[in-house]
Amino acid sequence: MKKIILIFLFIILSAPIFAQDQEKNYCHDKESWKEWDELVQKYPHDMDIQMLHAVRIGFCKKIEAGTITFETARDVFNHLHESVYKKAKNEQTQWLKNNQL
């Protein structure tokens, strides 16, 4: 349950890599990288956080190399982020249903 709550809180409280400002490229945002690095260190066994972090790294490298557009990376990352959010929400709902008093 702790993992589900942590994932749920992470997803609710964190904005997707590119979503807050549709034109801001967070790949060059040192504070954003610091937050992600702290999350992956704090939750090394949370594969959803690890996956999102890895995808973020990959998309930023691809944007920098010019092999993917910022808009495509933003849209795909936001879709993936939403999928992880829905998964965590479903897991939380199922856990609550199974553990009702």
PDB file of N, CA, C and O in Angstrom, residues 23-93:
ATOM      1  N   GLU A  23       5.336  25.258 -24.031  1.00  0.00           N
ATOM      2  CA  GLU A  23       6.497  25.635 -24.833  1.00  0.00           C
ATOM      3  C   GLU A  23       7.809  25.561 -24.065  1.00  0.00           C
ATOM      4  O   GLU A  23       8.858  25.741 -24.638  1.00  0.00           O
ATOM      5  N   LYS A  24       7.755  25.298 -22.748  1.00  0.00           N
ATOM      6  CA  LYS A  24       8.984  25.233 -21.961  1.00  0.00           C
ATOM      7  C   LYS A  24       9.617  23.865 -22.097  1.00  0.00           C
ATOM      8  O   LYS A  24       8.973  22.852 -21.893  1.00  0.00           O
ATOM      9  N   ASN A  25      10.874  23.856 -22.428  1.00  0.00           N
ATOM     10  CA  ASN A  25      11.626  22.619 -22.546  1.00  0.00           C
ATOM     11  C   ASN A  25      12.330  22.366 -21.211  1.00  0.00           C
ATOM     12  O   ASN A  25      13.314  23.016 -20.886  1.00  0.00           O
ATOM     13  N   TYR A  26      11.829  21.406 -20.456  1.00  0.00           N
ATOM     14  CA  TYR A  26      12.379  21.104 -19.143  1.00  0.00           C
ATOM     15  C   TYR A  26      13.696  20.351 -19.215  1.00  0.00           C
ATOM     16  O   TYR A  26      14.320  20.093 -18.189  1.00  0.00           O
ATOM     17  N   CYS A  27      14.137  20.004 -20.401  1.00  0.00           N
ATOM     18  CA  CYS A  27      15.403  19.303 -20.544  1.00  0.00           C
ATOM     19  C   CYS A  27      16.583  20.148 -20.062  1.00  0.00           C
ATOM     20  O   CYS A  27      17.612  19.608 -19.669  1.00  0.00           O
ATOM     21  N   HIS A  28      16.454  21.451 -20.079  1.00  0.00           N
ATOM     22  CA  HIS A  28      17.531  22.342 -19.658  1.00  0.00           C
ATOM     23  C   HIS A  28      17.268  22.969 -18.295  1.00  0.00           C
ATOM     24  O   HIS A  28      17.981  23.891 -17.893  1.00  0.00           O
ATOM     25  N   ASP A  29      16.268  22.470 -17.589  1.00  0.00           N
ATOM     26  CA  ASP A  29      15.877  23.021 -16.286  1.00  0.00           C
ATOM     27  C   ASP A  29      16.601  22.257 -15.172  1.00  0.00           C
ATOM     28  O   ASP A  29      16.244  21.128 -14.840  1.00  0.00           O
ATOM     29  N   LYS A  30      17.641  22.871 -14.606  1.00  0.00           N
ATOM     30  CA  LYS A  30      18.460  22.212 -13.593  1.00  0.00           C
ATOM     31  C   LYS A  30      17.643  21.816 -12.364  1.00  0.00           C
ATOM     32  O   LYS A  30      17.863  20.752 -11.784  1.00  0.00           O
ATOM     33  N   GLU A  31      16.701  22.638 -11.968  1.00  0.00           N
ATOM     34  CA  GLU A  31      15.872  22.335 -10.793  1.00  0.00           C
ATOM     35  C   GLU A  31      14.997  21.112 -11.052  1.00  0.00           C
ATOM     36  O   GLU A  31      14.834  20.259 -10.181  1.00  0.00           O
ATOM     37  N   SER A  32      14.471  21.011 -12.238  1.00  0.00           N
ATOM     38  CA  SER A  32      13.652  19.856 -12.610  1.00  0.00           C
ATOM     39  C   SER A  32      14.485  18.575 -12.586  1.00  0.00           C
ATOM     40  O   SER A  32      14.039  17.533 -12.091  1.00  0.00           O
ATOM     41  N   TRP A  33      15.706  18.634 -13.110  1.00  0.00           N
ATOM     42  CA  TRP A  33      16.585  17.461 -13.077  1.00  0.00           C
ATOM     43  C   TRP A  33      16.921  17.075 -11.643  1.00  0.00           C
ATOM     44  O   TRP A  33      16.969  15.892 -11.307  1.00  0.00           O
ATOM     45  N   LYS A  34      17.139  18.070 -10.808  1.00  0.00           N
ATOM     46  CA  LYS A  34      17.450  17.797  -9.402  1.00  0.00           C
ATOM     47  C   LYS A  34      16.290  17.055  -8.743  1.00  0.00           C
ATOM     48  O   LYS A  34      16.498  16.085  -8.007  1.00  0.00           O
ATOM     49  N   GLU A  35      15.065  17.495  -9.007  1.00  0.00           N
ATOM     50  CA  GLU A  35      13.885  16.838  -8.436  1.00  0.00           C
ATOM     51  C   GLU A  35      13.777  15.387  -8.906  1.00  0.00           C
ATOM     52  O   GLU A  35      13.511  14.482  -8.111  1.00  0.00           O
ATOM     53  N   TRP A  36      13.986  15.145 -10.203  1.00  0.00           N
ATOM     54  CA  TRP A  36      13.927  13.792 -10.728  1.00  0.00           C
ATOM     55  C   TRP A  36      15.033  12.928 -10.127  1.00  0.00           C
ATOM     56  O   TRP A  36      14.794  11.778  -9.755  1.00  0.00           O
ATOM     57  N   ASP A  37      16.243  13.463 -10.026  1.00  0.00           N
ATOM     58  CA  ASP A  37      17.359  12.699  -9.457  1.00  0.00           C
ATOM     59  C   ASP A  37      17.079  12.323  -8.005  1.00  0.00           C
ATOM     60  O   ASP A  37      17.380  11.202  -7.570  1.00  0.00           O
ATOM     61  N   GLU A  38      16.485  13.231  -7.244  1.00  0.00           N
ATOM     62  CA  GLU A  38      16.125  12.942  -5.856  1.00  0.00           C
ATOM     63  C   GLU A  38      15.050  11.854  -5.783  1.00  0.00           C
ATOM     64  O   GLU A  38      15.119  10.967  -4.933  1.00  0.00           O
ATOM     65  N   LEU A  39      14.080  11.921  -6.677  1.00  0.00           N
ATOM     66  CA  LEU A  39      13.023  10.902  -6.688  1.00  0.00           C
ATOM     67  C   LEU A  39      13.573   9.512  -6.981  1.00  0.00           C
ATOM     68  O   LEU A  39      13.222   8.545  -6.298  1.00  0.00           O
ATOM     69  N   VAL A  40      14.426   9.398  -8.003  1.00  0.00           N
ATOM     70  CA  VAL A  40      14.935   8.067  -8.346  1.00  0.00           C
ATOM     71  C   VAL A  40      15.872   7.523  -7.273  1.00  0.00           C
ATOM     72  O   VAL A  40      15.952   6.309  -7.083  1.00  0.00           O
ATOM     73  N   GLN A  41      16.551   8.404  -6.562  1.00  0.00           N
ATOM     74  CA  GLN A  41      17.401   7.953  -5.463  1.00  0.00           C
ATOM     75  C   GLN A  41      16.565   7.548  -4.256  1.00  0.00           C
ATOM     76  O   GLN A  41      16.872   6.573  -3.573  1.00  0.00           O
ATOM     77  N   LYS A  42      15.502   8.285  -4.001  1.00  0.00           N
ATOM     78  CA  LYS A  42      14.638   8.014  -2.850  1.00  0.00           C
ATOM     79  C   LYS A  42      13.817   6.739  -3.050  1.00  0.00           C
ATOM     80  O   LYS A  42      13.546   6.020  -2.100  1.00  0.00           O
ATOM     81  N   TYR A  43      13.423   6.462  -4.293  1.00  0.00           N
ATOM     82  CA  TYR A  43      12.580   5.303  -4.600  1.00  0.00           C
ATOM     83  C   TYR A  43      13.232   4.434  -5.680  1.00  0.00           C
ATOM     84  O   TYR A  43      12.709   4.294  -6.781  1.00  0.00           O
ATOM     85  N   PRO A  44      14.380   3.829  -5.350  1.00  0.00           N
ATOM     86  CA  PRO A  44      15.114   3.069  -6.377  1.00  0.00           C
ATOM     87  C   PRO A  44      14.379   1.823  -6.883  1.00  0.00           C
ATOM     88  O   PRO A  44      14.681   1.330  -7.965  1.00  0.00           O
ATOM     89  N   HIS A  45      13.418   1.326  -6.137  1.00  0.00           N
ATOM     90  CA  HIS A  45      12.705   0.111  -6.534  1.00  0.00           C
ATOM     91  C   HIS A  45      11.335   0.405  -7.145  1.00  0.00           C
ATOM     92  O   HIS A  45      10.604  -0.526  -7.477  1.00  0.00           O
ATOM     93  N   ASP A  46      11.012   1.666  -7.294  1.00  0.00           N
ATOM     94  CA  ASP A  46       9.732   2.044  -7.915  1.00  0.00           C
ATOM     95  C   ASP A  46       9.948   2.123  -9.423  1.00  0.00           C
ATOM     96  O   ASP A  46      10.495   3.094  -9.940  1.00  0.00           O
ATOM     97  N   MET A  47       9.528   1.087 -10.099  1.00  0.00           N
ATOM     98  CA  MET A  47       9.797   0.991 -11.527  1.00  0.00           C
ATOM     99  C   MET A  47       9.020   2.008 -12.356  1.00  0.00           C
ATOM    100  O   MET A  47       9.471   2.384 -13.439  1.00  0.00           O
ATOM    101  N   ASP A  48       7.900   2.501 -11.863  1.00  0.00           N
ATOM    102  CA  ASP A  48       7.186   3.548 -12.603  1.00  0.00           C
ATOM    103  C   ASP A  48       7.989   4.847 -12.614  1.00  0.00           C
ATOM    104  O   ASP A  48       8.123   5.496 -13.653  1.00  0.00           O
ATOM    105  N   ILE A  49       8.535   5.211 -11.462  1.00  0.00           N
ATOM    106  CA  ILE A  49       9.360   6.417 -11.395  1.00  0.00           C
ATOM    107  C   ILE A  49      10.636   6.219 -12.222  1.00  0.00           C
ATOM    108  O   ILE A  49      11.029   7.109 -12.979  1.00  0.00           O
ATOM    109  N   GLN A  50      11.254   5.053 -12.091  1.00  0.00           N
ATOM    110  CA  GLN A  50      12.471   4.772 -12.854  1.00  0.00           C
ATOM    111  C   GLN A  50      12.205   4.834 -14.353  1.00  0.00           C
ATOM    112  O   GLN A  50      12.994   5.385 -15.118  1.00  0.00           O
ATOM    113  N   MET A  51      11.060   4.277 -14.782  1.00  0.00           N
ATOM    114  CA  MET A  51      10.719   4.272 -16.205  1.00  0.00           C
ATOM    115  C   MET A  51      10.502   5.698 -16.720  1.00  0.00           C
ATOM    116  O   MET A  51      11.028   6.069 -17.768  1.00  0.00           O
ATOM    117  N   LEU A  52       9.722   6.487 -15.983  1.00  0.00           N
ATOM    118  CA  LEU A  52       9.474   7.861 -16.425  1.00  0.00           C
ATOM    119  C   LEU A  52      10.777   8.651 -16.497  1.00  0.00           C
ATOM    120  O   LEU A  52      10.988   9.441 -17.419  1.00  0.00           O
ATOM    121  N   HIS A  53      11.650   8.436 -15.537  1.00  0.00           N
ATOM    122  CA  HIS A  53      12.943   9.123 -15.534  1.00  0.00           C
ATOM    123  C   HIS A  53      13.770   8.721 -16.754  1.00  0.00           C
ATOM    124  O   HIS A  53      14.355   9.575 -17.438  1.00  0.00           O
ATOM    125  N   ALA A  54      13.813   7.429 -17.041  1.00  0.00           N
ATOM    126  CA  ALA A  54      14.571   6.945 -18.192  1.00  0.00           C
ATOM    127  C   ALA A  54      14.008   7.494 -19.503  1.00  0.00           C
ATOM    128  O   ALA A  54      14.761   7.896 -20.400  1.00  0.00           O
ATOM    129  N   VAL A  55      12.701   7.523 -19.606  1.00  0.00           N
ATOM    130  CA  VAL A  55      12.069   8.070 -20.813  1.00  0.00           C
ATOM    131  C   VAL A  55      12.399   9.554 -20.940  1.00  0.00           C
ATOM    132  O   VAL A  55      12.692  10.048 -22.028  1.00  0.00           O
ATOM    133  N   ARG A  56      12.382  10.253 -19.824  1.00  0.00           N
ATOM    134  CA  ARG A  56      12.721  11.686 -19.839  1.00  0.00           C
ATOM    135  C   ARG A  56      14.134  11.891 -20.356  1.00  0.00           C
ATOM    136  O   ARG A  56      14.378  12.740 -21.221  1.00  0.00           O
ATOM    137  N   ILE A  57      15.063  11.104 -19.831  1.00  0.00           N
ATOM    138  CA  ILE A  57      16.459  11.203 -20.283  1.00  0.00           C
ATOM    139  C   ILE A  57      16.545  10.941 -21.781  1.00  0.00           C
ATOM    140  O   ILE A  57      17.179  11.694 -22.531  1.00  0.00           O
ATOM    141  N   GLY A  58      15.913   9.870 -22.214  1.00  0.00           N
ATOM    142  CA  GLY A  58      15.957   9.515 -23.631  1.00  0.00           C
ATOM    143  C   GLY A  58      15.353  10.566 -24.533  1.00  0.00           C
ATOM    144  O   GLY A  58      15.933  10.913 -25.574  1.00  0.00           O
ATOM    145  N   PHE A  59      14.191  11.080 -24.155  1.00  0.00           N
ATOM    146  CA  PHE A  59      13.565  12.113 -24.981  1.00  0.00           C
ATOM    147  C   PHE A  59      14.417  13.377 -25.034  1.00  0.00           C
ATOM    148  O   PHE A  59      14.543  14.003 -26.089  1.00  0.00           O
ATOM    149  N   CYS A  60      15.002  13.754 -23.909  1.00  0.00           N
ATOM    150  CA  CYS A  60      15.853  14.952 -23.913  1.00  0.00           C
ATOM    151  C   CYS A  60      17.059  14.762 -24.832  1.00  0.00           C
ATOM    152  O   CYS A  60      17.428  15.676 -25.579  1.00  0.00           O
ATOM    153  N   LYS A  61      17.655  13.578 -24.812  1.00  0.00           N
ATOM    154  CA  LYS A  61      18.782  13.307 -25.717  1.00  0.00           C
ATOM    155  C   LYS A  61      18.327  13.344 -27.170  1.00  0.00           C
ATOM    156  O   LYS A  61      19.029  13.856 -28.039  1.00  0.00           O
ATOM    157  N   LYS A  62      17.163  12.784 -27.445  1.00  0.00           N
ATOM    158  CA  LYS A  62      16.653  12.759 -28.821  1.00  0.00           C
ATOM    159  C   LYS A  62      16.279  14.168 -29.294  1.00  0.00           C
ATOM    160  O   LYS A  62      16.515  14.511 -30.449  1.00  0.00           O
ATOM    161  N   ILE A  63      15.718  14.983 -28.407  1.00  0.00           N
ATOM    162  CA  ILE A  63      15.404  16.374 -28.766  1.00  0.00           C
ATOM    163  C   ILE A  63      16.704  17.106 -29.103  1.00  0.00           C
ATOM    164  O   ILE A  63      16.798  17.796 -30.119  1.00  0.00           O
ATOM    165  N   GLU A  64      17.703  16.937 -28.236  1.00  0.00           N
ATOM    166  CA  GLU A  64      18.998  17.599 -28.443  1.00  0.00           C
ATOM    167  C   GLU A  64      19.659  17.149 -29.748  1.00  0.00           C
ATOM    168  O   GLU A  64      20.261  17.955 -30.458  1.00  0.00           O
ATOM    169  N   ALA A  65      19.524  15.864 -30.084  1.00  0.00           N
ATOM    170  CA  ALA A  65      20.118  15.334 -31.313  1.00  0.00           C
ATOM    171  C   ALA A  65      19.296  15.680 -32.551  1.00  0.00           C
ATOM    172  O   ALA A  65      19.760  15.488 -33.668  1.00  0.00           O
ATOM    173  N   GLY A  66      18.095  16.173 -32.335  1.00  0.00           N
ATOM    174  CA  GLY A  66      17.237  16.530 -33.458  1.00  0.00           C
ATOM    175  C   GLY A  66      16.534  15.346 -34.103  1.00  0.00           C
ATOM    176  O   GLY A  66      16.032  15.448 -35.217  1.00  0.00           O
ATOM    177  N   THR A  67      16.466  14.216 -33.388  1.00  0.00           N
ATOM    178  CA  THR A  67      15.830  13.031 -33.964  1.00  0.00           C
ATOM    179  C   THR A  67      14.356  12.897 -33.580  1.00  0.00           C
ATOM    180  O   THR A  67      13.682  11.981 -34.060  1.00  0.00           O
ATOM    181  N   ILE A  68      13.882  13.787 -32.724  1.00  0.00           N
ATOM    182  CA  ILE A  68      12.469  13.841 -32.362  1.00  0.00           C
ATOM    183  C   ILE A  68      12.138  15.300 -32.063  1.00  0.00           C
ATOM    184  O   ILE A  68      12.997  16.046 -31.565  1.00  0.00           O
ATOM    185  N   THR A  69      10.950  15.706 -32.390  1.00  0.00           N
ATOM    186  CA  THR A  69      10.579  17.093 -32.100  1.00  0.00           C
ATOM    187  C   THR A  69      10.181  17.237 -30.639  1.00  0.00           C
ATOM    188  O   THR A  69       9.747  16.267 -30.002  1.00  0.00           O
ATOM    189  N   PHE A  70      10.318  18.431 -30.137  1.00  0.00           N
ATOM    190  CA  PHE A  70       9.890  18.736 -28.777  1.00  0.00           C
ATOM    191  C   PHE A  70       8.418  18.389 -28.601  1.00  0.00           C
ATOM    192  O   PHE A  70       8.025  17.774 -27.600  1.00  0.00           O
ATOM    193  N   GLU A  71       7.600  18.748 -29.576  1.00  0.00           N
ATOM    194  CA  GLU A  71       6.163  18.523 -29.476  1.00  0.00           C
ATOM    195  C   GLU A  71       5.827  17.029 -29.401  1.00  0.00           C
ATOM    196  O   GLU A  71       4.982  16.615 -28.607  1.00  0.00           O
ATOM    197  N   THR A  72       6.505  16.236 -30.197  1.00  0.00           N
ATOM    198  CA  THR A  72       6.271  14.790 -30.161  1.00  0.00           C
ATOM    199  C   THR A  72       6.692  14.216 -28.819  1.00  0.00           C
ATOM    200  O   THR A  72       5.957  13.429 -28.203  1.00  0.00           O
ATOM    201  N   ALA A  73       7.870  14.605 -28.348  1.00  0.00           N
ATOM    202  CA  ALA A  73       8.354  14.118 -27.052  1.00  0.00           C
ATOM    203  C   ALA A  73       7.395  14.526 -25.940  1.00  0.00           C
ATOM    204  O   ALA A  73       7.055  13.704 -25.078  1.00  0.00           O
ATOM    205  N   ARG A  74       6.952  15.761 -25.971  1.00  0.00           N
ATOM    206  CA  ARG A  74       6.013  16.254 -24.955  1.00  0.00           C
ATOM    207  C   ARG A  74       4.731  15.433 -24.966  1.00  0.00           C
ATOM    208  O   ARG A  74       4.278  14.957 -23.928  1.00  0.00           O
ATOM    209  N   ASP A  75       4.173  15.236 -26.142  1.00  0.00           N
ATOM    210  CA  ASP A  75       2.900  14.526 -26.249  1.00  0.00           C
ATOM    211  C   ASP A  75       3.024  13.062 -25.821  1.00  0.00           C
ATOM    212  O   ASP A  75       2.167  12.548 -25.097  1.00  0.00           O
ATOM    213  N   VAL A  76       4.095  12.397 -26.250  1.00  0.00           N
ATOM    214  CA  VAL A  76       4.277  10.987 -25.895  1.00  0.00           C
ATOM    215  C   VAL A  76       4.542  10.852 -24.401  1.00  0.00           C
ATOM    216  O   VAL A  76       3.986   9.974 -23.732  1.00  0.00           O
ATOM    217  N   PHE A  77       5.394  11.725 -23.845  1.00  0.00           N
ATOM    218  CA  PHE A  77       5.680  11.650 -22.417  1.00  0.00           C
ATOM    219  C   PHE A  77       4.416  11.894 -21.605  1.00  0.00           C
ATOM    220  O   PHE A  77       4.144  11.179 -20.637  1.00  0.00           O
ATOM    221  N   ASN A  78       3.649  12.891 -21.999  1.00  0.00           N
ATOM    222  CA  ASN A  78       2.420  13.182 -21.254  1.00  0.00           C
ATOM    223  C   ASN A  78       1.434  12.024 -21.328  1.00  0.00           C
ATOM    224  O   ASN A  78       0.752  11.714 -20.348  1.00  0.00           O
ATOM    225  N   HIS A  79       1.368  11.344 -22.465  1.00  0.00           N
ATOM    226  CA  HIS A  79       0.508  10.168 -22.594  1.00  0.00           C
ATOM    227  C   HIS A  79       0.994   9.056 -21.664  1.00  0.00           C
ATOM    228  O   HIS A  79       0.191   8.420 -20.965  1.00  0.00           O
ATOM    229  N   LEU A  80       2.301   8.822 -21.643  1.00  0.00           N
ATOM    230  CA  LEU A  80       2.871   7.810 -20.767  1.00  0.00           C
ATOM    231  C   LEU A  80       2.632   8.169 -19.301  1.00  0.00           C
ATOM    232  O   LEU A  80       2.248   7.316 -18.491  1.00  0.00           O
ATOM    233  N   HIS A  81       2.847   9.409 -18.957  1.00  0.00           N
ATOM    234  CA  HIS A  81       2.634   9.887 -17.594  1.00  0.00           C
ATOM    235  C   HIS A  81       1.186   9.652 -17.184  1.00  0.00           C
ATOM    236  O   HIS A  81       0.912   9.179 -16.072  1.00  0.00           O
ATOM    237  N   GLU A  82       0.261   9.941 -18.060  1.00  0.00           N
ATOM    238  CA  GLU A  82      -1.164   9.733 -17.782  1.00  0.00           C
ATOM    239  C   GLU A  82      -1.460   8.248 -17.583  1.00  0.00           C
ATOM    240  O   GLU A  82      -2.245   7.878 -16.703  1.00  0.00           O
ATOM    241  N   SER A  83      -0.831   7.387 -18.359  1.00  0.00           N
ATOM    242  CA  SER A  83      -1.022   5.934 -18.209  1.00  0.00           C
ATOM    243  C   SER A  83      -0.537   5.457 -16.845  1.00  0.00           C
ATOM    244  O   SER A  83      -1.200   4.644 -16.194  1.00  0.00           O
ATOM    245  N   VAL A  84       0.605   5.965 -16.407  1.00  0.00           N
ATOM    246  CA  VAL A  84       1.137   5.589 -15.098  1.00  0.00           C
ATOM    247  C   VAL A  84       0.215   6.100 -14.001  1.00  0.00           C
ATOM    248  O   VAL A  84      -0.067   5.395 -13.028  1.00  0.00           O
ATOM    249  N   TYR A  85      -0.309   7.299 -14.166  1.00  0.00           N
ATOM    250  CA  TYR A  85      -1.243   7.865 -13.205  1.00  0.00           C
ATOM    251  C   TYR A  85      -2.489   6.985 -13.089  1.00  0.00           C
ATOM    252  O   TYR A  85      -2.933   6.649 -11.993  1.00  0.00           O
ATOM    253  N   LYS A  86      -3.054   6.603 -14.226  1.00  0.00           N
ATOM    254  CA  LYS A  86      -4.259   5.766 -14.216  1.00  0.00           C
ATOM    255  C   LYS A  86      -3.978   4.413 -13.570  1.00  0.00           C
ATOM    256  O   LYS A  86      -4.801   3.897 -12.811  1.00  0.00           O
ATOM    257  N   LYS A  87      -2.835   3.842 -13.857  1.00  0.00           N
ATOM    258  CA  LYS A  87      -2.451   2.560 -13.259  1.00  0.00           C
ATOM    259  C   LYS A  87      -2.373   2.688 -11.741  1.00  0.00           C
ATOM    260  O   LYS A  87      -2.913   1.856 -11.011  1.00  0.00           O
ATOM    261  N   ALA A  88      -1.717   3.732 -11.248  1.00  0.00           N
ATOM    262  CA  ALA A  88      -1.588   3.937  -9.804  1.00  0.00           C
ATOM    263  C   ALA A  88      -2.949   4.176  -9.164  1.00  0.00           C
ATOM    264  O   ALA A  88      -3.227   3.650  -8.080  1.00  0.00           O
ATOM    265  N   LYS A  89      -3.781   4.933  -9.838  1.00  0.00           N
ATOM    266  CA  LYS A  89      -5.114   5.202  -9.299  1.00  0.00           C
ATOM    267  C   LYS A  89      -5.929   3.917  -9.231  1.00  0.00           C
ATOM    268  O   LYS A  89      -6.625   3.658  -8.248  1.00  0.00           O
ATOM    269  N   ASN A  90      -5.839   3.086 -10.266  1.00  0.00           N
ATOM    270  CA  ASN A  90      -6.549   1.801 -10.267  1.00  0.00           C
ATOM    271  C   ASN A  90      -6.040   0.883  -9.165  1.00  0.00           C
ATOM    272  O   ASN A  90      -6.822   0.203  -8.503  1.00  0.00           O
ATOM    273  N   GLU A  91      -4.726   0.848  -8.977  1.00  0.00           N
ATOM    274  CA  GLU A  91      -4.150   0.025  -7.915  1.00  0.00           C
ATOM    275  C   GLU A  91      -4.617   0.502  -6.545  1.00  0.00           C
ATOM    276  O   GLU A  91      -4.936  -0.303  -5.671  1.00  0.00           O
ATOM    277  N   GLN A  92      -4.654   1.804  -6.372  1.00  0.00           N
ATOM    278  CA  GLN A  92      -5.111   2.356  -5.099  1.00  0.00           C
ATOM    279  C   GLN A  92      -6.578   2.019  -4.868  1.00  0.00           C
ATOM    280  O   GLN A  92      -6.960   1.597  -3.771  1.00  0.00           O
ATOM    281  N   THR A  93      -7.399   2.167  -5.878  1.00  0.00           N
ATOM    282  CA  THR A  93      -8.825   1.851  -5.767  1.00  0.00           C
ATOM    283  C   THR A  93      -9.017   0.380  -5.423  1.00  0.00           C
ATOM    284  O   THR A  93      -9.822   0.037  -4.549  1.00  0.00           O
TER     285      THR A  93
END
